[in-house]
Coordinates of C-alpha atoms in Angstrom, one line a residue:
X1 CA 0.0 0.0 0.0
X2 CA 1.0 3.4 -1.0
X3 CA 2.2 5.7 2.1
X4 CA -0.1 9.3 2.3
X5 CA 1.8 11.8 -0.2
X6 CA 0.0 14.6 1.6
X7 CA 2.8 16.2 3.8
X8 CA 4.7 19.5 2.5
X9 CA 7.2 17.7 3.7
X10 CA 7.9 15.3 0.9
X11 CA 8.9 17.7 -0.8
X12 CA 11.7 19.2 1.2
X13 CA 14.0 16.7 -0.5
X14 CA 16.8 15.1 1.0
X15 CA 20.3 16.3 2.1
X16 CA 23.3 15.3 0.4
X17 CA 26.1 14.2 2.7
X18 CA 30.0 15.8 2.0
X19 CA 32.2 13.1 0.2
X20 CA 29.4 10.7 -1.4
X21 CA 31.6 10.7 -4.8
X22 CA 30.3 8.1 -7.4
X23 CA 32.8 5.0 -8.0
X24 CA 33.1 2.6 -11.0
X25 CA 31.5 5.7 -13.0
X26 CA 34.7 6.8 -14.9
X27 CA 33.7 4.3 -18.6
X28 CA 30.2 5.3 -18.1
X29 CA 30.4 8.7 -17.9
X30 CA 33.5 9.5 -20.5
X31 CA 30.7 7.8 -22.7
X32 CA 27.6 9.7 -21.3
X33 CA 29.6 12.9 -22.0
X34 CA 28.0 14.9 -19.5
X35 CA 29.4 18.2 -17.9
X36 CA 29.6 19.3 -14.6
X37 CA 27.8 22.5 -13.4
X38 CA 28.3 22.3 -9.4
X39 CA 29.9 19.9 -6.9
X40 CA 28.1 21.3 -4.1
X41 CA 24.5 21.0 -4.4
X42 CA 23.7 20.1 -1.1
X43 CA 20.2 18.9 -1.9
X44 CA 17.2 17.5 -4.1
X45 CA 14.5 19.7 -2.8
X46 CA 14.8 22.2 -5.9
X47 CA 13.9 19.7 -8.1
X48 CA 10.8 17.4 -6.5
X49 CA 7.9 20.3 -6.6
X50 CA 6.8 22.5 -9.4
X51 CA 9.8 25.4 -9.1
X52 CA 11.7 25.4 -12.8
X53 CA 15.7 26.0 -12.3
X54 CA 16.6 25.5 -16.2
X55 CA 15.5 27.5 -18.9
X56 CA 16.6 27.9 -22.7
X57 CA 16.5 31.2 -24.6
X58 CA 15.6 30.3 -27.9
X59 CA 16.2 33.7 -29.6
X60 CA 19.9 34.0 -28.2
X61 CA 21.1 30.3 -27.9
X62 CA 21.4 30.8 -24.2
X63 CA 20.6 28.1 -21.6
X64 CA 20.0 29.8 -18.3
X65 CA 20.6 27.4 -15.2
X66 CA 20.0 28.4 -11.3
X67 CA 21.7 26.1 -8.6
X68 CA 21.7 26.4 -5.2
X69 CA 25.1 25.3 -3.9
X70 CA 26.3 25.4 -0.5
X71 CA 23.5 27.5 0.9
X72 CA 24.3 30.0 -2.3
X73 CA 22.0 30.7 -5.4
X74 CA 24.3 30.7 -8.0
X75 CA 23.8 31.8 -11.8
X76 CA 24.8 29.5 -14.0
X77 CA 24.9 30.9 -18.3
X78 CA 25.5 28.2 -21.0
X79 CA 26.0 29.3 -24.7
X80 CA 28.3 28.6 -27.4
X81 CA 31.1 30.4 -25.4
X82 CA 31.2 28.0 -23.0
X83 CA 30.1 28.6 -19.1
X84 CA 29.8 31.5 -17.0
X85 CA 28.4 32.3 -13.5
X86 CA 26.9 34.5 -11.4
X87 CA 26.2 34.5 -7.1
X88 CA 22.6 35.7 -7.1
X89 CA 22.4 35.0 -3.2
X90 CA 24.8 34.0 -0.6
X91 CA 24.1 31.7 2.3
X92 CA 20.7 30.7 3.7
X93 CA 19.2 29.5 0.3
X94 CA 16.5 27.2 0.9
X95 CA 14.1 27.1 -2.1
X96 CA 14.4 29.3 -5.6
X97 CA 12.5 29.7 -9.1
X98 CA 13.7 30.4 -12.3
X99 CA 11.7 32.0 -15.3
X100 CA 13.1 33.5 -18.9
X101 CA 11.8 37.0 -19.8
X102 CA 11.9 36.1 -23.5
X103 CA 11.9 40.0 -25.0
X104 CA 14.9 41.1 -22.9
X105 CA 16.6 37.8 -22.4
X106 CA 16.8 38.4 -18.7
X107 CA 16.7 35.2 -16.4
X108 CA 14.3 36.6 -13.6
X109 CA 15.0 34.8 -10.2
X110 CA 12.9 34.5 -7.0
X111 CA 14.1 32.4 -3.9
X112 CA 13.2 31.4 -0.3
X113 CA 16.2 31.8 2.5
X114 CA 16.0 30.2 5.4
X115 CA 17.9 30.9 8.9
X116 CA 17.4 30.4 12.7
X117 CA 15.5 33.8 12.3
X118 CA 13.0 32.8 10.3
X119 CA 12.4 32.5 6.4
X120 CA 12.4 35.4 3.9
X121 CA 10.8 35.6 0.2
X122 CA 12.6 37.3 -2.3
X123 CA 12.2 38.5 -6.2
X124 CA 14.8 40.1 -8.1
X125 CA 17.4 40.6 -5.7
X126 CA 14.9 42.7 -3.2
X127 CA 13.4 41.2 -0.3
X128 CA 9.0 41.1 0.0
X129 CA 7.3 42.3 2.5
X130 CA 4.4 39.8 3.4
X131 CA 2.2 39.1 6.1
X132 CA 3.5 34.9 5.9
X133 CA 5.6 33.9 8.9
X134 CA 7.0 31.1 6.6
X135 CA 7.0 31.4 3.0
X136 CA 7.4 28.7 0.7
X137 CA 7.3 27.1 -3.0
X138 CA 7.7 30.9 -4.6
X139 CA 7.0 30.9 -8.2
X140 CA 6.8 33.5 -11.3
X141 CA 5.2 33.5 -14.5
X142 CA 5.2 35.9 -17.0
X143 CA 2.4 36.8 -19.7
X144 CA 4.3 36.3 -23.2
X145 CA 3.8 34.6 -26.3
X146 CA 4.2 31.1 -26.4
X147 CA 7.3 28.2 -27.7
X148 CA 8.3 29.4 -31.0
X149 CA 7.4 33.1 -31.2
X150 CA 9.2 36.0 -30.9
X151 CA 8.4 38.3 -28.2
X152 CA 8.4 42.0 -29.3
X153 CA 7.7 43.7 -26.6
X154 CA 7.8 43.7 -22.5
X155 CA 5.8 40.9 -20.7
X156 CA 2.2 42.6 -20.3
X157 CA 2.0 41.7 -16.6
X158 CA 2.8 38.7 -14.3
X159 CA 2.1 36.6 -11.2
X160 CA 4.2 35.6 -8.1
X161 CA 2.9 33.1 -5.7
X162 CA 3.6 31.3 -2.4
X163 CA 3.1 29.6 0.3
X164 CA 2.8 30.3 3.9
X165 CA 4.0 26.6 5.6
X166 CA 3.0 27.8 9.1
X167 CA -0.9 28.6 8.1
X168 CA -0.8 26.5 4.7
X169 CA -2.2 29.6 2.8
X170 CA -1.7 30.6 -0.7
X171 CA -1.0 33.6 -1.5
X172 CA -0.3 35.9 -5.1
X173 CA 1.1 39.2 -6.9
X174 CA 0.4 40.6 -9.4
X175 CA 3.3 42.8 -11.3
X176 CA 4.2 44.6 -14.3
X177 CA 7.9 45.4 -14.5
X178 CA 9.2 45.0 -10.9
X179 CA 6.4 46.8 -9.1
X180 CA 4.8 44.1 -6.8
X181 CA 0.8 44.5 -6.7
X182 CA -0.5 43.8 -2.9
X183 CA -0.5 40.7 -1.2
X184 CA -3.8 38.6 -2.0
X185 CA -5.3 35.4 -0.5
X186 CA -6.1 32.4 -2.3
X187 CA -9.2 30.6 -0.9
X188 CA -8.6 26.8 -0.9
X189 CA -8.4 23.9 1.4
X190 CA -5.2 22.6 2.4
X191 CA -2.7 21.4 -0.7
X192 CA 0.6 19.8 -0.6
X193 CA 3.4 22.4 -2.5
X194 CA 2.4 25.6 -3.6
X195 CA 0.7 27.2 -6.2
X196 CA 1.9 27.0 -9.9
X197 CA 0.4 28.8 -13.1
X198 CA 1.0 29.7 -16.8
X199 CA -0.1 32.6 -19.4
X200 CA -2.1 32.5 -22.8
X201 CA -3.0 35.9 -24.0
X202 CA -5.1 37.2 -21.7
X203 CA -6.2 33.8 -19.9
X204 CA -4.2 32.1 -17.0
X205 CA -4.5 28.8 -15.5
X206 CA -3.8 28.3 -11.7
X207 CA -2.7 24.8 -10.9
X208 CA -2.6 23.2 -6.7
X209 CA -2.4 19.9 -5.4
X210 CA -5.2 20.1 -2.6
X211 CA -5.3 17.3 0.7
X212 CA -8.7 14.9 0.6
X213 CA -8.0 12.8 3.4
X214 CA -4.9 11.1 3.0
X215 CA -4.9 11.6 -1.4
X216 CA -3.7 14.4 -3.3
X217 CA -6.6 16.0 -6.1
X218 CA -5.0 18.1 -8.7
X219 CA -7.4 21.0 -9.1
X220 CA -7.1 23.9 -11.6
X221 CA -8.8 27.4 -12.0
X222 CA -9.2 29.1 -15.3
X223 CA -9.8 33.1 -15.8
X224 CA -10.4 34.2 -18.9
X225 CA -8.4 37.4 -18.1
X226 CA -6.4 38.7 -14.8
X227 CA -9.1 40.1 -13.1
X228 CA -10.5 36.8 -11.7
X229 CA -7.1 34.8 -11.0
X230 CA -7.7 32.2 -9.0
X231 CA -11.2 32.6 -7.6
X232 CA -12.7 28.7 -8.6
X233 CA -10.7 25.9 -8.2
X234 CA -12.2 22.6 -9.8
X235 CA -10.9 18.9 -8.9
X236 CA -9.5 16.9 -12.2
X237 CA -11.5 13.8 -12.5
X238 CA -8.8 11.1 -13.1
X239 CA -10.1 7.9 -14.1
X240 CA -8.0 6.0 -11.7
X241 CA -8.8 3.9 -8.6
X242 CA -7.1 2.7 -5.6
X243 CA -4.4 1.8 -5.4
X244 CA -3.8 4.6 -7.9
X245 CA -2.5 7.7 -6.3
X246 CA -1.7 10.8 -7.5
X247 CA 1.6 12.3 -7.1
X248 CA 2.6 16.1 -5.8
X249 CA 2.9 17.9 -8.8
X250 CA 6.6 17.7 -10.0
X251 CA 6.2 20.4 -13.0
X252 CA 4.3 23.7 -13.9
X253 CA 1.4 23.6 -16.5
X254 CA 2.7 25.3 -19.9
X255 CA 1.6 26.0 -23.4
X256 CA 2.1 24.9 -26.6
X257 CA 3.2 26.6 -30.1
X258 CA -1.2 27.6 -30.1
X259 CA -1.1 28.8 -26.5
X260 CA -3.6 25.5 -25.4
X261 CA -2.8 24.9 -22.0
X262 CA -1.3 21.1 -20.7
X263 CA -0.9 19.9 -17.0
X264 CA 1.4 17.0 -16.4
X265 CA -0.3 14.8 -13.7
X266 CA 1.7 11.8 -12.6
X267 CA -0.1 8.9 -10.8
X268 CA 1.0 5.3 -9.6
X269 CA 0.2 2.0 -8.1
X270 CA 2.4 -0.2 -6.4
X271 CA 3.3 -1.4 -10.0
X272 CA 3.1 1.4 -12.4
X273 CA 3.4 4.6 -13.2
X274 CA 1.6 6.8 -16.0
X275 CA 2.8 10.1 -16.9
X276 CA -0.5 12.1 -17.9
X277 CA -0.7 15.2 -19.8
X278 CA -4.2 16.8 -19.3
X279 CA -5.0 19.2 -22.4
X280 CA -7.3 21.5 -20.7
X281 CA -11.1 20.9 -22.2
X282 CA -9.8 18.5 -24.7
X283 CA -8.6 15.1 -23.3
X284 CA -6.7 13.0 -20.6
X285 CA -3.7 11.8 -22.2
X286 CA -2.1 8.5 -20.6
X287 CA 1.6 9.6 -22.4
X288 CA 4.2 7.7 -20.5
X289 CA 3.2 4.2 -19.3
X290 CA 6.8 2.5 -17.7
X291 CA 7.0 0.0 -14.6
X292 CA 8.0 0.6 -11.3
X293 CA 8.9 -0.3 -8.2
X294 CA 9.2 3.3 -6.4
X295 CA 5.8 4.9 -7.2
X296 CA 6.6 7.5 -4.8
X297 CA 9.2 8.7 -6.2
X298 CA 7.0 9.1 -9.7
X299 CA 7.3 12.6 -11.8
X300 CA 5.9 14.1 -14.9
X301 CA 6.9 17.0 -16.7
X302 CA 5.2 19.0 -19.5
X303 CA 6.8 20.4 -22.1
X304 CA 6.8 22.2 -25.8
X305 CA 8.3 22.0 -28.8
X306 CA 7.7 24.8 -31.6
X307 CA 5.8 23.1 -34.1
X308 CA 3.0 24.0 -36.2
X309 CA -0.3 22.4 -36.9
X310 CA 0.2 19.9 -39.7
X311 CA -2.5 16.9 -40.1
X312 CA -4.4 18.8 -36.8
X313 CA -3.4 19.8 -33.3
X314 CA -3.1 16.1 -32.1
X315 CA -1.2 14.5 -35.4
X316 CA -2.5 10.7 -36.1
X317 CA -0.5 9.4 -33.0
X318 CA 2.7 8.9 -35.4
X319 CA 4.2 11.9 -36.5
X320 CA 2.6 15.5 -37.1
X321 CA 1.2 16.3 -33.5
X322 CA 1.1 20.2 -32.6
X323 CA 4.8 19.7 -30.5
X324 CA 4.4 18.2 -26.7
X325 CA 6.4 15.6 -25.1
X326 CA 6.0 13.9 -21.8
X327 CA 9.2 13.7 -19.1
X328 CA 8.6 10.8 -16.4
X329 CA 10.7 10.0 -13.6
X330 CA 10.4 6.0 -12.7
X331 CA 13.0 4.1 -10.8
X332 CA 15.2 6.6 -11.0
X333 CA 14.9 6.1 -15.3
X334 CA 14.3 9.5 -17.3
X335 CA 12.1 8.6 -20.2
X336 CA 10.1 10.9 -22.8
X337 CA 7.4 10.4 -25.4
X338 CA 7.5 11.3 -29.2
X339 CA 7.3 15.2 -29.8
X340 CA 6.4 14.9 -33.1
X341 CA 3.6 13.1 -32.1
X342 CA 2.5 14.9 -29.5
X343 CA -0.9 15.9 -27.8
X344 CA -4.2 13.6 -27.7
X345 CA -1.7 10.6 -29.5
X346 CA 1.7 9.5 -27.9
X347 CA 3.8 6.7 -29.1
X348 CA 2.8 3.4 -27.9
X349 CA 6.1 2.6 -26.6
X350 CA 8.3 5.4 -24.6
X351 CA 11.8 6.6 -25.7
X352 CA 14.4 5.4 -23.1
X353 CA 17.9 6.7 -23.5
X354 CA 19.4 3.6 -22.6
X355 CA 23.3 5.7 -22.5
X356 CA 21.5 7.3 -19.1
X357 CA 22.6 7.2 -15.6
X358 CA 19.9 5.9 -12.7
X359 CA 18.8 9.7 -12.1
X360 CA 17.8 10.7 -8.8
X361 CA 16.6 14.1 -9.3
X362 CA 16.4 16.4 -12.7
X363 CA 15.1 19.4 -14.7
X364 CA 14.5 20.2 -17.9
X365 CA 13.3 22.9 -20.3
X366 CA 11.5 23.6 -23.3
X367 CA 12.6 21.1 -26.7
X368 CA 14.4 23.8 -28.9
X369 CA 16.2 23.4 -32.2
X370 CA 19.7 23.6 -32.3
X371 CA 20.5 23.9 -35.5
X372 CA 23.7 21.8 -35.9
X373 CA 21.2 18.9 -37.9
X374 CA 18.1 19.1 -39.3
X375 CA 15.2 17.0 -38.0
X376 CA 16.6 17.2 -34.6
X377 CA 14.9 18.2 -31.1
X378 CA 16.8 18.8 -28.3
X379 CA 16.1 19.7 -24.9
X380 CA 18.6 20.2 -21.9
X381 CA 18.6 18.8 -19.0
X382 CA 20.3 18.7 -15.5
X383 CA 20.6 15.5 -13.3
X384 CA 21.7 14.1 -10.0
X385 CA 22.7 10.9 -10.2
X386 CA 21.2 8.2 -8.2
X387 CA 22.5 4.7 -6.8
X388 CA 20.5 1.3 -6.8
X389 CA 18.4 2.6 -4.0
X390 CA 17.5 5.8 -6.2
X391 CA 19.7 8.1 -3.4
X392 CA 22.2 10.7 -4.9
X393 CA 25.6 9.2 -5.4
X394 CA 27.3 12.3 -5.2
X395 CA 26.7 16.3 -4.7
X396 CA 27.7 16.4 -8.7
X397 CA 25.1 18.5 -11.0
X398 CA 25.5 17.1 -14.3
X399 CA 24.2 18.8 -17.5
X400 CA 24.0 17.4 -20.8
X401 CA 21.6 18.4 -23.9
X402 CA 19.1 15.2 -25.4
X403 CA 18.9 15.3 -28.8
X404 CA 15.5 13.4 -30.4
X405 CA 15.5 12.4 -33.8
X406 CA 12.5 13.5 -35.9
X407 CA 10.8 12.2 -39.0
X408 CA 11.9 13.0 -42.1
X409 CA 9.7 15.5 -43.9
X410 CA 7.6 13.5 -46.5
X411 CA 7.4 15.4 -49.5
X412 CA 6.0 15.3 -52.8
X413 CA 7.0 17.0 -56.1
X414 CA 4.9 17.6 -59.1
X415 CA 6.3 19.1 -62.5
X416 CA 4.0 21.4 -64.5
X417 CA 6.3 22.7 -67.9
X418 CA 8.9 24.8 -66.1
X419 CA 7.1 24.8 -62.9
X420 CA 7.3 22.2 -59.6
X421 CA 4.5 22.4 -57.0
X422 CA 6.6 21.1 -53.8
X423 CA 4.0 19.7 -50.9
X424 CA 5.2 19.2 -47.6
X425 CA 2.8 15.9 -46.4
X426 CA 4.0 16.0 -42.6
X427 CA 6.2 16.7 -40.2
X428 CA 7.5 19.8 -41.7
X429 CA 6.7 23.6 -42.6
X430 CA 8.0 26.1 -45.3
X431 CA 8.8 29.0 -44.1
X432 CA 9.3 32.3 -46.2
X433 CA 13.1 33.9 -46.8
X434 CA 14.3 30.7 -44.9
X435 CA 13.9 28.0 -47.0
X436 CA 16.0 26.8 -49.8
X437 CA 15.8 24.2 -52.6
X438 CA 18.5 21.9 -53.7
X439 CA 18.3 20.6 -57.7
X440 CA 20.1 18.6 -60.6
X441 CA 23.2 21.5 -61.0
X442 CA 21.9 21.7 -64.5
X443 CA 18.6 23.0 -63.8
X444 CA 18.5 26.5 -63.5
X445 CA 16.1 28.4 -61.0
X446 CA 14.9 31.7 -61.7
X447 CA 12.3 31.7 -58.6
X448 CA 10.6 30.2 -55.8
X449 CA 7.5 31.1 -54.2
X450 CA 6.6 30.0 -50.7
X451 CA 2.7 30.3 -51.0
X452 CA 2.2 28.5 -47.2
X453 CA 3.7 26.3 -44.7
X454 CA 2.7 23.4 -46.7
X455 CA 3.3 24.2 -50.4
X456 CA 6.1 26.0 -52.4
X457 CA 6.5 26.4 -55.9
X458 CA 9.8 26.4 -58.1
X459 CA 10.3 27.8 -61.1
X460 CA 13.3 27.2 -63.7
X461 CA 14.3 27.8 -66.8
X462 CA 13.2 25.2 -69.2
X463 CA 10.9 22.6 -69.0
X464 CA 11.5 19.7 -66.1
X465 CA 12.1 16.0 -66.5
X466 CA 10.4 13.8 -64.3
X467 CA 12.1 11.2 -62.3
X468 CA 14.5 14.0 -61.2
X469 CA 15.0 14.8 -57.4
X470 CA 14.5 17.4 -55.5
X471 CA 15.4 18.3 -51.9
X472 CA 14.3 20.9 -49.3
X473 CA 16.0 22.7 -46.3
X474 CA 14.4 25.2 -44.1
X475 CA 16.9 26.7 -41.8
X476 CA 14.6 30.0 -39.1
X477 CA 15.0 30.5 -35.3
X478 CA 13.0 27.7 -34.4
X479 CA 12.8 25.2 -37.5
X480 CA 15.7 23.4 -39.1
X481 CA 14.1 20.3 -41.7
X482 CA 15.2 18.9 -44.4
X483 CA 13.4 16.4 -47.1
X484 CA 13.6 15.3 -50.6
X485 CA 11.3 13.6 -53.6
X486 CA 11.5 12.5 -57.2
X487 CA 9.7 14.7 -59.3
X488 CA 6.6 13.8 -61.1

């Protein structure tokens, strides 16, 4: 029988003793190829409840990561430079949140210290005054556009939230720029973390994990604009029975490339574990189905990857879904789902990267292109890694980026005279000024037209031969794809 998961406490982590170094690593990890980004993280709490500490700036190639490290929150930048950091906060870090302001580029940092004193919430380096005796599980989100936009101008507004552990209130801000809006109460029962939420347009979704009996409910609020923030809170009707239990939320909710909100929800038996990503008025998606034999120790984590609609928003369960993969923790094993495939489908069978150490805690952010090959995705990720027991084997935070092969663009090719009407079937999209077309050297172009994502047309000199083939590439900020056909 599952133990209660209803305690704030479960989420507090464990401590890391000095000196637990992994042994018999050294082949293992030359050919994992991971790097190191601290030595000193003391602790797993930062990464067991719905705070984000790694973030990746699309626009600027930048992969912003937040560790806190001997009681120290420490900024850590990753680019094609190499590695630099930054001491945000010295001493007395207990609990910190990370979010990417995607028009300035700015990582914008809030964190929870904790001394003999008492604890103290703060946002951007200044501390904030609140009438909590014990805040907790801070978190920030920011109204801006969605995976695989540009945003061209300043965040309209956005919302910090807590948790007071003494009284077991919630509590919000709203802000635009820096300026903190007053303190406001969140009425709801008694939940197990804090309060986590996400942006579309004008809407926002509110996401807790409230305490019926000795279960956790996921419940979530909707307003339609920021007026009505998190006034009704409805529980998610999971079809699950005992001994199915629902796990404390491990990850945020987030949008996809259309703005429609997801909510990973993780539950487990003594058996299995199913990572679930609720598409909010559309479905309950079972995405990640793995055994397991630490249910407790279950996670599930959104996230988006910037693809456009192709055969629908939901693809045909293959290839062609709208961008969203699954993350589950089980047994310490990191597995993910099929972006391609994404949203009501999932592949029937999860990706495992076999190459991966047992992992005993982690983060991850958005999927992103990277550019070096096309029909990539990639996503970064940090890890702990765990023993046979699932514990941390050493204080060692490593980072490494995942890169997900794609389907190859199916494309067809049809010659009128001097003309070629290119159609992208699935799984990839045209895109004006940044797409280019590769033919026989002795055809000559004289122009291509991109008339959507879907179709193109070529023109050249002289009538075409059928039989002939001809390939694609679309290199933008977001996309990199490439395809061929035989003309005809």
């Amino acid at each position: 029988m599952l133990q209660p998961l209803v305690s704030d406490e479960l989420l507090d982590g464990i401590d890391i003793p000095v000196g637990v170094r992994a042994r018999n690593w050294r082949l293992e990890h030359e050919v994992h190829g991971s790097s190191v980004l601290s030595d000193r993280v003391g602790s797993t709490r930062n990464f067991l409840s719905t705070q984000v500490n790694l973030v990746r700036d699309e626009v600027r190639d930048t992969t912003w990561c937040s560790i806190i490290e001997g009681g120290s929150l420490v900024l850590v930048r990753i680019d094609e430079k190499g590695e630099s950091r930054r001491t945000i906060a010295e001493n007395d870090v207990w609990r910190s949140h990370l979010v990417l302001d995607k028009f300035t580029g700015e990582p914008i940092l809030c964190w929870i210290t904790a001394n003999p004193d008492g604890r103290a919430l703060w946002f951007q380096g200044e501390l904030v005054p609140t009438a909590t005796h014990h805040p907790d599980f801070p978190f920030v989100a920011l109204n801006q556009v969605p995976i695989g936009h540009v945003q061209s101008s300043p965040p309209s507004f956005g919302i910090l939230t807590y948790k007071c552990r003494d009284s077991g209130r919630l509590h919000y801000r709203m802000f635009e720029g820096r300026d903190l809006g007053p303190e406001v109460e969140v009425g709801v029962q008694a939940t197990v973390g804090g309060l986590s939420c996400a942006m579309s347009e004008a809407a926002v979704i509110g996401r807790i994990d409230a305490v019926d009996g000795d279960r956790v409910v996921p419940m979530i609020s909707l307003a339609t604009d920021r007026q009505g923030v998190f006034e009704d809170f409805e529980a998610v009707e999971l079809p699950y029975t005992e001994p199915f239990r629902t796990m404390p939320a491990s990850g945020p909710p987030t949008t996809d490339f259309r703005g429609h909100f997801h909510v990973p929800i993780a539950v487990a038996d003594e058996n299995e574990a199913i990572a679930l990503d609720l598409v909010l008025d559309e479905a309950l998606v079972e995405a990640v189905t793995v055994p397991t034999n630490s249910p407790q120790s279950s996670r599930a984590v959104t996230q988006a990857f910037p693809k456009k609609d192709g055969l629908g928003r939901f693809g045909d369960g293959v290839s062609d879904g709208l961008g969203i993969i699954m993350v589950a923790l089980a047994d310490s094993l990191l597995y993910t789902s099929n972006s391609q495939a994404g949203g009501i489908h999932f592949p029937e069978k999860a990706h495992l990267n076999h190459e991966m150490p047992k992992v005993a805690a982690f983060s991850s952010t958005e999927c992103y292109t990277g550019g070096r090959q096309p029909n990539v995705v990639s996503m970064d990720y940090v890890y702990l890694e765990a023993d046979e027991e699932g514990l941390p084997l050493s204080r060692e935070l490593h980072f490494e980026t995942w890169d997900m092969p794609l389907p190859v663009p199916q494309v067809t090719a049809i010659a009128e005279g001097s003309d070629i009407t290119v159609t992208i079937e699935k799984d990839a999209n045209f895109e004006a000024g940044r797409t280019t077309f590769e033919l026989d050297p002795a055809v000559q172009v004289r122009g291509v037209e991109v008339v959507d994502d879907r179709h193109a047309r070529v023109r050249t000199v002289g009538d075409v031969r059928p039989g002939q083939r001809i390939g694609f590439e679309v290199r933008s900020r977001f996309y990199h794809h490439h395809g061929d056909a035989v003309i005809t």
